[in-house]
Structure formats: structure tokens, C-alpha cells
Amino acid sequence: MTHPTRALVDLSAIRDNVRLLAEAAGRPVMAMVKADAYGHGAVPVAKAALEAGASWLGVAFADEALALRAAGITAPVLAGVCPPDTDFAAAIAGGVDLGVGSVGLVRAVAAAAAAKGVPARIHLKADTGMSRGGQTRDGWPALVEAALKAEAEGAVRIIGLWSHMACSDEPEHPSVARQTAAFAEMVGYAERAGVRPELRHLANSSAALHLPETRWDLIRPGLAIYGLNPAPALPDPGLRPAMTLTSTVTVAKRVPAGSGVSYGHLYITDRETTVALVPAGYADGVPRSGSNVLEVLAAGRRRKIAGRVCMDQFVLDVGDDPIEEGDEVVLFGPGDRGEATATDWADAVGTVSYEIVTRLGGRVPRVHTD
Ligand SMILES: *Cc1c(COP(=O)(O)O)cnc(C)c1O
């Protein structure tokens, strides 16, 4: 064993979730594997998603896409966020599709493509109401015009038109109807101007599941592939969490009543008790805000972390229950054994499950199982 805390990633759950999403939405799937597949390990997850029928992969940055290429993955990959200092030549050479949201970027990509003699594959990003990437209605005509000009010159191919939803986890939110209408209008404008996109795409996980009008030609699920419910207020169709985070009891000992536990003595034992040291801390992705709050499964039941989460460790107060050095502790997982889920952890510390899985530290090995 290399490290006491490990993230077990069940690739069969990833495959089942991809199939379930494709079926629920009735559309091809771009599996979003940015940020090391939300902490799950980009290459094994990408391969599993493709095996399950995903036809595209999506990442944020071109370097993430090139890492997939270096691993031998040849499926289409979209790098959605392309800062101006992106190595466009390398991305074009690697056959990476690029998300382009400004005229300046069209020109930079086209120049790199012209130098290479290979057209760049681009997806024009519409800002339909999130005020993040892409152009609003005001800037859209100029973006479309610049892209068509570059296409006529043979420097780019406009593969896609796309946008992103701000509130798809709240189907009643008024922005949903505004964004879907704006997308239809902006797609219509581009097509009338002469764009012939292969793909128009808008839906992330919660949109793919709950907003049929956003599905267009392809869905772009991320979180749901990992089995986590993207809209915890709404039911999901039976996704299975892929990741289980485990660690190993390192010291177990009796301490007297009145013992202060961990930094700052935020926890004081109220009786003689057994404390167990778990060697996982905020460097591994256990939120420090989970001090005295988060629950883990140890010695047969769920127990709150006692006191501060440290960089490399935290402590449990297990009372008089038997626990031994070497015993497994399940931090979170699918919930089958009574352990907390990543969604439970997120709720407890005021964040989203996206952050819980994505923030795992680099020293935590991802162990892929089937
Ligand atoms: C991350 C991301 C997704 C996936 O979002 P989920 O909510 O995880 O499904 C889809 N599209 C874009 C542009 C993204 O950045």
C-alpha cells in the first residue's frame, strides 16, 4: 500500500451512469472529464465512458485534452475554456476541438491553424444569460461573422454552437426559459448567417435530466457520470456514486474524561473514551470546515469527526466501541454500508458534491476497480 487514504473508483458505475443518461435523454453523450474527471482520474474514466457509448469527451483546457491524446484516446474532445495563451498549434495538431467565445480568439486560433495548414475545429460559445464565457446577443453577430470568414479562408471549421445553463438544477428558475429561448434565437441567427454546425449543445447533467428542451444534439453531463445527483432537491433516475474514499485507523487509545482533542481543543471528551486517529486531512480533501461536523463510517457506524481536521489527520471519539489500528474507515461512498455520501458531506459543510470529489489531494491514489 502506498498511501493510507485511497479513492476507489468503480468504473462499472461510471459505465452504468453513462448508459442511464444516454437513455434518459435520448441523445449522444459528451462525457465531461475536466479537472481529472472531477477527481476520479481522467484517463480511466474517459475510457470507461467511451466504452459505455459516450461519443465525445469534454474538458476545460487544451492541456487536459492533450493529456487524453497522450494516453491514446482518439475520440473527439472539446476544450471549452481557451485562454489567449493556449498552445493552439499543439491543440490543433492533437485534433482538439476548441471552445471559442471572442473575435480575438477566433483570430488567434485561425492564425495558428493557417500556420499549421490544418483547419481548427471550433465551437462558438453563446452567452445566453450566465455572463461567463461567450458572447451575448450584442456580440454574437461579430463572433459569427469572424468565424465564417475564417471558415471561408479554410482556417477553421465551425463544428458546434453551444452555451451553458446557470440554474439548470432549479427548473422553475426564470432564467431557464430565458436561456433556452436565447440559445434557440442565437443558433437561428448563426444558421441564417450560413453556419452549418454538426452539433448544437447546451445541457449539463441537471439540464439533461430535467430540462428536455435543452438537449439539442448532444448532452454534456459531468457530475451525473460520477453518480452524484446534480440537483439534490430533485430525484435522480438511479445514478450510482462511483467514488469511495477510505482510510485506515493509525492509532487507537483510551484517554481520560476532559481530554482536549486536536488543534484548538474544539472537542473535549466528556468521559473516558477511545480515540482513533485517521490519517486523512485537508491536504487529502477533507474540508477543514468539517471539523466537529463531518461523519465517517468507523467501527460499524457513522461518527462525527472529533475536533479540528488537520492537514494530514483527524480524530474520532468512538466511546467504548472496539476499534483497532489497521481498521478501515469509510469517509464517503455510495452509501451502501451506511457511510455518508459526497452529497451528505457537501450538505454538512455548505458546498456541493462537485467540490467534495474534485478537491481530493494529489497524494490520494485513485484506485480503479470494475
Ligand atoms: C462542467 C461543465 C459541464 C458539466 O456540468 P455538470 O453540472 O457537472 O453536468 C457541462 N458543460 C460545461 C460547459 C461545463 O463547464
GROMACS .gro file of C-alpha atoms and ligand atoms in nm:
model
  385
    1MET     CA    1   0.000   0.000   0.000
    2THR     CA    2   0.133   0.338  -0.099
    3HIS     CA    3  -0.084   0.580   0.094
    4PRO     CA    4  -0.333   0.522   0.375
    5THR     CA    5  -0.615   0.721   0.217
    6ARG     CA    6  -0.741   0.597  -0.117
    7ALA     CA    7  -1.017   0.687  -0.358
    8LEU     CA    8  -1.167   0.370  -0.501
    9VAL     CA    9  -1.337   0.446  -0.832
   10ASP     CA   10  -1.587   0.192  -0.960
   11LEU     CA   11  -1.566   0.208  -1.339
   12SER     CA   12  -1.870  -0.014  -1.381
   13ALA     CA   13  -2.071   0.256  -1.200
   14ILE     CA   14  -1.933   0.515  -1.445
   15ARG     CA   15  -2.040   0.299  -1.738
   16ASP     CA   16  -2.386   0.238  -1.592
   17ASN     CA   17  -2.435   0.609  -1.529
   18VAL     CA   18  -2.332   0.700  -1.886
   19ARG     CA   19  -2.577   0.447  -2.028
   20LEU     CA   20  -2.852   0.565  -1.798
   21LEU     CA   21  -2.801   0.929  -1.900
   22ALA     CA   22  -2.792   0.847  -2.272
   23GLU     CA   23  -3.115   0.656  -2.234
   24ALA     CA   24  -3.287   0.916  -2.016
   25ALA     CA   25  -3.203   1.200  -2.256
   26GLY     CA   26  -3.210   1.005  -2.583
   27ARG     CA   27  -2.904   1.190  -2.706
   28PRO     CA   28  -2.534   1.125  -2.770
   29VAL     CA   29  -2.314   1.198  -2.469
   30MET     CA   30  -2.010   1.422  -2.429
   31ALA     CA   31  -1.863   1.292  -2.102
   32MET     CA   32  -1.718   1.585  -1.908
   33VAL     CA   33  -1.384   1.472  -1.767
   34LYS     CA   34  -1.229   1.808  -1.681
   35ALA     CA   35  -1.035   1.852  -1.358
   36ASP     CA   36  -0.908   1.495  -1.368
   37ALA     CA   37  -1.264   1.370  -1.418
   38TYR     CA   38  -1.387   1.560  -1.113
   39GLY     CA   39  -1.109   1.398  -0.914
   40HIS     CA   40  -1.186   1.043  -1.035
   41GLY     CA   41  -0.892   1.002  -1.277
   42ALA     CA   42  -0.940   1.139  -1.629
   43VAL     CA   43  -0.792   0.863  -1.844
   44PRO     CA   44  -0.962   0.558  -1.690
   45VAL     CA   45  -1.292   0.745  -1.660
   46ALA     CA   46  -1.273   0.869  -2.020
   47LYS     CA   47  -1.208   0.515  -2.144
   48ALA     CA   48  -1.494   0.375  -1.937
   49ALA     CA   49  -1.732   0.646  -2.062
   50LEU     CA   50  -1.637   0.574  -2.423
   51GLU     CA   51  -1.685   0.200  -2.367
   52ALA     CA   52  -2.034   0.277  -2.241
   53GLY     CA   53  -2.119   0.465  -2.558
   54ALA     CA   54  -2.017   0.825  -2.495
   55SER     CA   55  -1.907   0.966  -2.831
   56TRP     CA   56  -1.735   1.284  -2.709
   57LEU     CA   57  -1.521   1.395  -2.417
   58GLY     CA   58  -1.519   1.743  -2.270
   59VAL     CA   59  -1.253   1.920  -2.065
   60ALA     CA   60  -1.189   2.279  -1.965
   61PHE     CA   61  -0.838   2.335  -2.103
   62ALA     CA   62  -0.638   2.222  -2.404
   63ASP     CA   63  -0.366   2.071  -2.185
   64GLU     CA   64  -0.627   1.841  -2.032
   65ALA     CA   65  -0.734   1.736  -2.381
   66LEU     CA   66  -0.375   1.671  -2.489
   67ALA     CA   67  -0.321   1.451  -2.182
   68LEU     CA   68  -0.610   1.233  -2.308
   69ARG     CA   69  -0.449   1.221  -2.652
   70ALA     CA   70  -0.114   1.125  -2.495
   71ALA     CA   71  -0.294   0.832  -2.332
   72GLY     CA   72  -0.403   0.711  -2.675
   73ILE     CA   73  -0.762   0.838  -2.668
   74THR     CA   74  -0.871   0.936  -3.019
   75ALA     CA   75  -1.238   1.026  -2.959
   76PRO     CA   76  -1.341   1.387  -3.024
   77VAL     CA   77  -1.252   1.613  -2.731
   78LEU     CA   78  -1.374   1.967  -2.668
   79ALA     CA   79  -1.157   2.204  -2.465
   80GLY     CA   80  -1.417   2.458  -2.362
   81VAL     CA   81  -1.208   2.729  -2.197
   82CYS     CA   82  -0.927   2.859  -2.414
   83PRO     CA   83  -0.729   3.149  -2.266
   84PRO     CA   84  -0.531   3.351  -2.520
   85ASP     CA   85  -0.201   3.192  -2.417
   86THR     CA   86  -0.327   2.842  -2.504
   87ASP     CA   87  -0.085   2.649  -2.726
   88PHE     CA   88  -0.330   2.646  -3.017
   89ALA     CA   89  -0.079   2.485  -3.254
   90ALA     CA   90  -0.041   2.185  -3.022
   91ALA     CA   91  -0.418   2.162  -2.972
   92ILE     CA   92  -0.484   2.173  -3.348
   93ALA     CA   93  -0.214   1.916  -3.412
   94GLY     CA   94  -0.378   1.696  -3.148
   95GLY     CA   95  -0.717   1.726  -3.316
   96VAL     CA   96  -0.867   1.900  -3.014
   97ASP     CA   97  -1.190   2.093  -3.064
   98LEU     CA   98  -1.173   2.443  -2.917
   99GLY     CA   99  -1.443   2.647  -2.750
  100VAL     CA  100  -1.419   3.000  -2.885
  101GLY     CA  101  -1.602   3.290  -2.727
  102SER     CA  102  -1.449   3.605  -2.870
  103VAL     CA  103  -1.343   3.754  -3.202
  104GLY     CA  104  -0.987   3.784  -3.076
  105LEU     CA  105  -0.981   3.414  -3.005
  106VAL     CA  106  -1.118   3.326  -3.349
  107ARG     CA  107  -0.829   3.522  -3.498
  108ALA     CA  108  -0.568   3.363  -3.272
  109VAL     CA  109  -0.694   3.013  -3.346
  110ALA     CA  110  -0.722   3.084  -3.719
  111ALA     CA  111  -0.367   3.220  -3.729
  112ALA     CA  112  -0.231   2.909  -3.556
  113ALA     CA  113  -0.430   2.687  -3.791
  114ALA     CA  114  -0.310   2.874  -4.101
  115ALA     CA  115   0.050   2.832  -3.984
  116LYS     CA  116  -0.008   2.458  -3.943
  117GLY     CA  117  -0.204   2.421  -4.264
  118VAL     CA  118  -0.478   2.232  -4.079
  119PRO     CA  119  -0.819   2.386  -4.007
  120ALA     CA  120  -0.901   2.425  -3.639
  121ARG     CA  121  -1.226   2.269  -3.517
  122ILE     CA  122  -1.417   2.529  -3.319
  123HIS     CA  123  -1.739   2.558  -3.119
  124LEU     CA  124  -1.879   2.911  -3.093
  125LYS     CA  125  -1.983   2.994  -2.738
  126ALA     CA  126  -2.303   3.188  -2.682
  127ASP     CA  127  -2.363   3.369  -2.354
  128THR     CA  128  -2.734   3.305  -2.316
  129GLY     CA  129  -2.757   3.454  -1.969
  130MET     CA  130  -2.483   3.329  -1.740
  131SER     CA  131  -2.244   3.618  -1.805
  132ARG     CA  132  -1.950   3.381  -1.802
  133GLY     CA  133  -1.787   3.270  -2.131
  134GLY     CA  134  -1.902   3.355  -2.482
  135GLN     CA  135  -2.082   3.644  -2.643
  136THR     CA  136  -2.423   3.785  -2.560
  137ARG     CA  137  -2.671   3.872  -2.833
  138ASP     CA  138  -2.485   4.202  -2.873
  139GLY     CA  139  -2.151   4.041  -2.951
  140TRP     CA  140  -2.282   3.730  -3.129
  141PRO     CA  141  -2.309   3.871  -3.485
  142ALA     CA  142  -1.944   3.979  -3.483
  143LEU     CA  143  -1.831   3.642  -3.346
  144VAL     CA  144  -2.033   3.455  -3.608
  145GLU     CA  145  -1.903   3.680  -3.883
  146ALA     CA  146  -1.538   3.638  -3.778
  147ALA     CA  147  -1.580   3.260  -3.761
  148LEU     CA  148  -1.748   3.242  -4.104
  149LYS     CA  149  -1.469   3.449  -4.252
  150ALA     CA  150  -1.205   3.219  -4.101
  151GLU     CA  151  -1.401   2.918  -4.225
  152ALA     CA  152  -1.418   3.063  -4.579
  153GLU     CA  153  -1.040   3.104  -4.565
  154GLY     CA  154  -1.002   2.738  -4.468
  155ALA     CA  155  -0.854   2.819  -4.126
  156VAL     CA  156  -1.138   2.683  -3.913
  157ARG     CA  157  -1.436   2.453  -3.926
  158ILE     CA  158  -1.733   2.558  -3.716
  159ILE     CA  159  -1.826   2.225  -3.560
  160GLY     CA  160  -2.051   2.344  -3.282
  161LEU     CA  161  -2.267   2.616  -3.136
  162TRP     CA  162  -2.303   2.597  -2.762
  163SER     CA  163  -2.389   2.761  -2.436
  164HIS     CA  164  -2.417   2.673  -2.067
  165MET     CA  165  -2.704   2.689  -1.818
  166ALA     CA  166  -2.676   2.891  -1.497
  167CYS     CA  167  -2.967   2.739  -1.299
  168SER     CA  168  -3.050   2.402  -1.453
  169ASP     CA  169  -3.070   2.250  -1.105
  170GLU     CA  170  -3.371   2.477  -1.039
  171PRO     CA  171  -3.609   2.400  -1.328
  172GLU     CA  172  -3.854   2.669  -1.211
  173HIS     CA  173  -3.592   2.943  -1.213
  174PRO     CA  174  -3.696   3.220  -1.455
  175SER     CA  175  -3.352   3.220  -1.617
  176VAL     CA  176  -3.414   2.871  -1.757
  177ALA     CA  177  -3.678   2.981  -2.007
  178ARG     CA  178  -3.479   3.294  -2.092
  179GLN     CA  179  -3.163   3.095  -2.162
  180THR     CA  180  -3.331   2.827  -2.369
  181ALA     CA  181  -3.508   3.094  -2.577
  182ALA     CA  182  -3.187   3.293  -2.620
  183PHE     CA  183  -2.999   2.982  -2.734
  184ALA     CA  184  -3.263   2.898  -2.996
  185GLU     CA  185  -3.251   3.254  -3.120
  186MET     CA  186  -2.871   3.269  -3.138
  187VAL     CA  187  -2.850   2.930  -3.312
  188GLY     CA  188  -3.110   3.055  -3.557
  189TYR     CA  189  -2.912   3.371  -3.623
  190ALA     CA  190  -2.591   3.176  -3.688
  191GLU     CA  191  -2.762   2.928  -3.919
  192ARG     CA  192  -2.927   3.206  -4.119
  193ALA     CA  193  -2.586   3.368  -4.150
  194GLY     CA  194  -2.454   3.047  -4.306
  195VAL     CA  195  -2.313   2.841  -4.019
  196ARG     CA  196  -2.374   2.466  -4.066
  197PRO     CA  197  -2.291   2.322  -3.724
  198GLU     CA  198  -2.267   1.949  -3.667
  199LEU     CA  199  -2.366   1.994  -3.304
  200ARG     CA  200  -2.568   2.240  -3.101
  201HIS     CA  201  -2.527   2.168  -2.732
  202LEU     CA  202  -2.644   2.322  -2.408
  203ALA     CA  203  -2.728   2.062  -2.142
  204ASN     CA  204  -2.515   1.978  -1.840
  205SER     CA  205  -2.623   1.693  -1.610
  206SER     CA  206  -2.922   1.854  -1.444
  207ALA     CA  207  -3.043   2.006  -1.771
  208ALA     CA  208  -3.005   1.671  -1.949
  209LEU     CA  209  -3.214   1.505  -1.678
  210HIS     CA  210  -3.475   1.769  -1.601
  211LEU     CA  211  -3.498   2.010  -1.897
  212PRO     CA  212  -3.578   1.822  -2.221
  213GLU     CA  213  -3.581   2.147  -2.420
  214THR     CA  214  -3.207   2.188  -2.356
  215ARG     CA  215  -3.097   1.855  -2.503
  216TRP     CA  216  -3.047   1.967  -2.864
  217ASP     CA  217  -2.796   1.739  -3.046
  218LEU     CA  218  -2.573   1.626  -2.760
  219ILE     CA  219  -2.572   1.637  -2.380
  220ARG     CA  220  -2.267   1.730  -2.170
  221PRO     CA  221  -2.308   1.557  -1.834
  222GLY     CA  222  -2.032   1.575  -1.577
  223LEU     CA  223  -2.144   1.520  -1.220
  224ALA     CA  224  -2.411   1.264  -1.306
  225ILE     CA  225  -2.150   1.042  -1.475
  226TYR     CA  226  -1.983   1.017  -1.136
  227GLY     CA  227  -2.316   0.908  -0.991
  228LEU     CA  228  -2.384   1.220  -0.789
  229ASN     CA  229  -2.719   1.391  -0.810
  230PRO     CA  230  -2.669   1.729  -0.983
  231ALA     CA  231  -2.995   1.864  -0.841
  232PRO     CA  232  -3.017   1.714  -0.493
  233ALA     CA  233  -3.360   1.874  -0.439
  234LEU     CA  234  -3.493   1.659  -0.725
  235PRO     CA  235  -3.482   1.279  -0.758
  236ASP     CA  236  -3.227   1.131  -0.997
  237PRO     CA  237  -3.301   0.828  -1.213
  238GLY     CA  238  -3.088   0.590  -1.006
  239LEU     CA  239  -2.732   0.708  -1.050
  240ARG     CA  240  -2.465   0.522  -0.857
  241PRO     CA  241  -2.179   0.715  -0.691
  242ALA     CA  242  -1.852   0.582  -0.833
  243MET     CA  243  -1.610   0.701  -0.567
  244THR     CA  244  -1.546   0.559  -0.219
  245LEU     CA  245  -1.287   0.738  -0.005
  246THR     CA  246  -1.130   0.517   0.260
  247SER     CA  247  -0.853   0.542   0.517
  248THR     CA  248  -0.700   0.329   0.793
  249VAL     CA  249  -0.703   0.372   1.170
  250THR     CA  250  -0.345   0.454   1.265
  251VAL     CA  251  -0.358   0.488   1.646
  252ALA     CA  252  -0.636   0.380   1.883
  253LYS     CA  253  -0.608   0.455   2.256
  254ARG     CA  254  -0.800   0.531   2.573
  255VAL     CA  255  -0.793   0.888   2.702
  256PRO     CA  256  -0.948   1.027   3.021
  257ALA     CA  257  -1.255   1.250   3.051
  258GLY     CA  258  -1.169   1.612   2.988
  259SER     CA  259  -0.906   1.543   2.718
  260GLY     CA  260  -0.879   1.818   2.458
  261VAL     CA  261  -0.870   1.673   2.105
  262SER     CA  262  -0.676   1.814   1.810
  263TYR     CA  263  -0.577   2.177   1.738
  264GLY     CA  264  -0.756   2.439   1.941
  265HIS     CA  265  -0.923   2.178   2.162
  266LEU     CA  266  -1.254   2.232   1.985
  267TYR     CA  267  -1.358   1.893   2.119
  268ILE     CA  268  -1.322   1.781   2.482
  269THR     CA  269  -1.400   1.422   2.583
  270ASP     CA  270  -1.688   1.407   2.828
  271ARG     CA  271  -1.588   1.067   2.971
  272GLU     CA  272  -1.307   0.818   2.949
  273THR     CA  273  -1.318   0.705   2.589
  274THR     CA  274  -1.133   0.556   2.294
  275VAL     CA  275  -0.999   0.796   2.035
  276ALA     CA  276  -0.887   0.679   1.691
  277LEU     CA  277  -0.651   0.867   1.462
  278VAL     CA  278  -0.745   0.869   1.092
  279PRO     CA  279  -0.459   0.977   0.865
  280ALA     CA  280  -0.659   1.194   0.625
  281GLY     CA  281  -0.673   1.571   0.639
  282TYR     CA  282  -0.739   1.878   0.437
  283ALA     CA  283  -0.437   1.801   0.220
  284ASP     CA  284  -0.629   1.492   0.114
  285GLY     CA  285  -0.953   1.680   0.055
  286VAL     CA  286  -1.128   1.653   0.391
  287PRO     CA  287  -1.267   2.005   0.432
  288ARG     CA  288  -1.134   2.181   0.743
  289SER     CA  289  -1.480   2.331   0.776
  290GLY     CA  290  -1.588   1.974   0.852
  291SER     CA  291  -1.421   1.990   1.195
  292ASN     CA  292  -1.671   1.857   1.454
  293VAL     CA  293  -1.922   1.824   1.168
  294LEU     CA  294  -1.849   1.557   0.906
  295GLU     CA  295  -1.943   1.195   0.963
  296VAL     CA  296  -1.738   0.891   0.865
  297LEU     CA  297  -1.805   0.519   0.900
  298ALA     CA  298  -1.579   0.354   1.160
  299ALA     CA  299  -1.621   0.054   1.389
  300GLY     CA  300  -1.960  -0.027   1.242
  301ARG     CA  301  -2.134   0.309   1.248
  302ARG     CA  302  -2.124   0.670   1.144
  303ARG     CA  303  -1.933   0.902   1.374
  304LYS     CA  304  -1.860   1.273   1.369
  305ILE     CA  305  -1.504   1.390   1.334
  306ALA     CA  306  -1.390   1.499   1.683
  307GLY     CA  307  -1.228   1.842   1.676
  308ARG     CA  308  -1.028   2.007   1.403
  309VAL     CA  309  -0.946   1.846   1.074
  310CYS     CA  310  -0.566   1.885   1.045
  311MET     CA  311  -0.359   1.886   0.727
  312ASP     CA  312  -0.288   1.513   0.740
  313GLN     CA  313  -0.518   1.365   1.001
  314PHE     CA  314  -0.831   1.383   1.214
  315VAL     CA  315  -0.956   1.207   1.525
  316LEU     CA  316  -1.269   1.008   1.608
  317ASP     CA  317  -1.418   0.953   1.953
  318VAL     CA  318  -1.560   0.600   1.937
  319GLY     CA  319  -1.661   0.570   2.305
  320ASP     CA  320  -1.626   0.214   2.428
  321ASP     CA  321  -1.670   0.053   2.086
  322PRO     CA  322  -1.393  -0.178   1.974
  323ILE     CA  323  -1.157  -0.030   1.716
  324GLU     CA  324  -0.806  -0.130   1.621
  325GLU     CA  325  -0.511   0.008   1.436
  326GLY     CA  326  -0.546  -0.107   1.075
  327ASP     CA  327  -0.929  -0.095   1.074
  328GLU     CA  328  -1.084   0.058   0.766
  329VAL     CA  329  -1.261   0.393   0.787
  330VAL     CA  330  -1.501   0.489   0.505
  331LEU     CA  331  -1.511   0.865   0.466
  332PHE     CA  332  -1.776   0.872   0.196
  333GLY     CA  333  -1.907   0.642  -0.074
  334PRO     CA  334  -2.226   0.525  -0.243
  335GLY     CA  335  -2.392   0.478   0.096
  336ASP     CA  336  -2.447   0.101   0.074
  337ARG     CA  337  -2.280   0.028   0.405
  338GLY     CA  338  -2.434   0.321   0.584
  339GLU     CA  339  -2.148   0.557   0.506
  340ALA     CA  340  -2.207   0.921   0.419
  341THR     CA  341  -2.219   1.017   0.053
  342ALA     CA  342  -2.028   1.305  -0.105
  343THR     CA  343  -2.364   1.484  -0.118
  344ASP     CA  344  -2.405   1.437   0.260
  345TRP     CA  345  -2.059   1.585   0.314
  346ALA     CA  346  -2.139   1.875   0.084
  347ASP     CA  347  -2.465   1.949   0.265
  348ALA     CA  348  -2.286   1.935   0.600
  349VAL     CA  349  -2.022   2.192   0.509
  350GLY     CA  350  -2.226   2.417   0.282
  351THR     CA  351  -2.087   2.324  -0.057
  352VAL     CA  352  -2.176   2.097  -0.350
  353SER     CA  353  -2.070   1.738  -0.412
  354TYR     CA  354  -1.877   1.864  -0.717
  355GLU     CA  355  -1.628   2.028  -0.482
  356ILE     CA  356  -1.603   1.736  -0.239
  357VAL     CA  357  -1.481   1.492  -0.506
  358THR     CA  358  -1.283   1.740  -0.715
  359ARG     CA  359  -1.080   1.875  -0.422
  360LEU     CA  360  -0.918   1.541  -0.331
  361GLY     CA  361  -0.548   1.590  -0.286
  362GLY     CA  362  -0.290   1.482  -0.538
  363ARG     CA  363  -0.132   1.235  -0.297
  364VAL     CA  364  -0.451   1.029  -0.269
  365PRO     CA  365  -0.418   0.737  -0.511
  366ARG     CA  366  -0.717   0.676  -0.735
  367VAL     CA  367  -0.766   0.301  -0.747
  368HIS     CA  368  -0.989   0.194  -1.035
  369THR     CA  369  -1.198  -0.116  -0.990
  370ASP     CA  370  -1.450  -0.291  -1.207
  371LIG     C1  371  -1.856   2.130  -1.624
  371LIG     C2  372  -1.940   2.157  -1.739
  371LIG     C3  373  -2.043   2.070  -1.774
  371LIG     C4  374  -2.086   1.956  -1.686
  371LIG     O1  375  -2.161   2.008  -1.579
  371LIG     P1  376  -2.231   1.911  -1.475
  371LIG     O2  377  -2.318   2.001  -1.396
  371LIG     O3  378  -2.121   1.851  -1.393
  371LIG     O4  379  -2.304   1.809  -1.552
  371LIG     C5  380  -2.110   2.092  -1.893
  371LIG     N1  381  -2.076   2.196  -1.972
  371LIG     C6  382  -1.981   2.284  -1.939
  371LIG     C7  383  -1.951   2.399  -2.028
  371LIG     C8  384  -1.910   2.268  -1.821
  371LIG     O5  385  -1.815   2.356  -1.788
   0.00000   0.00000   0.00000
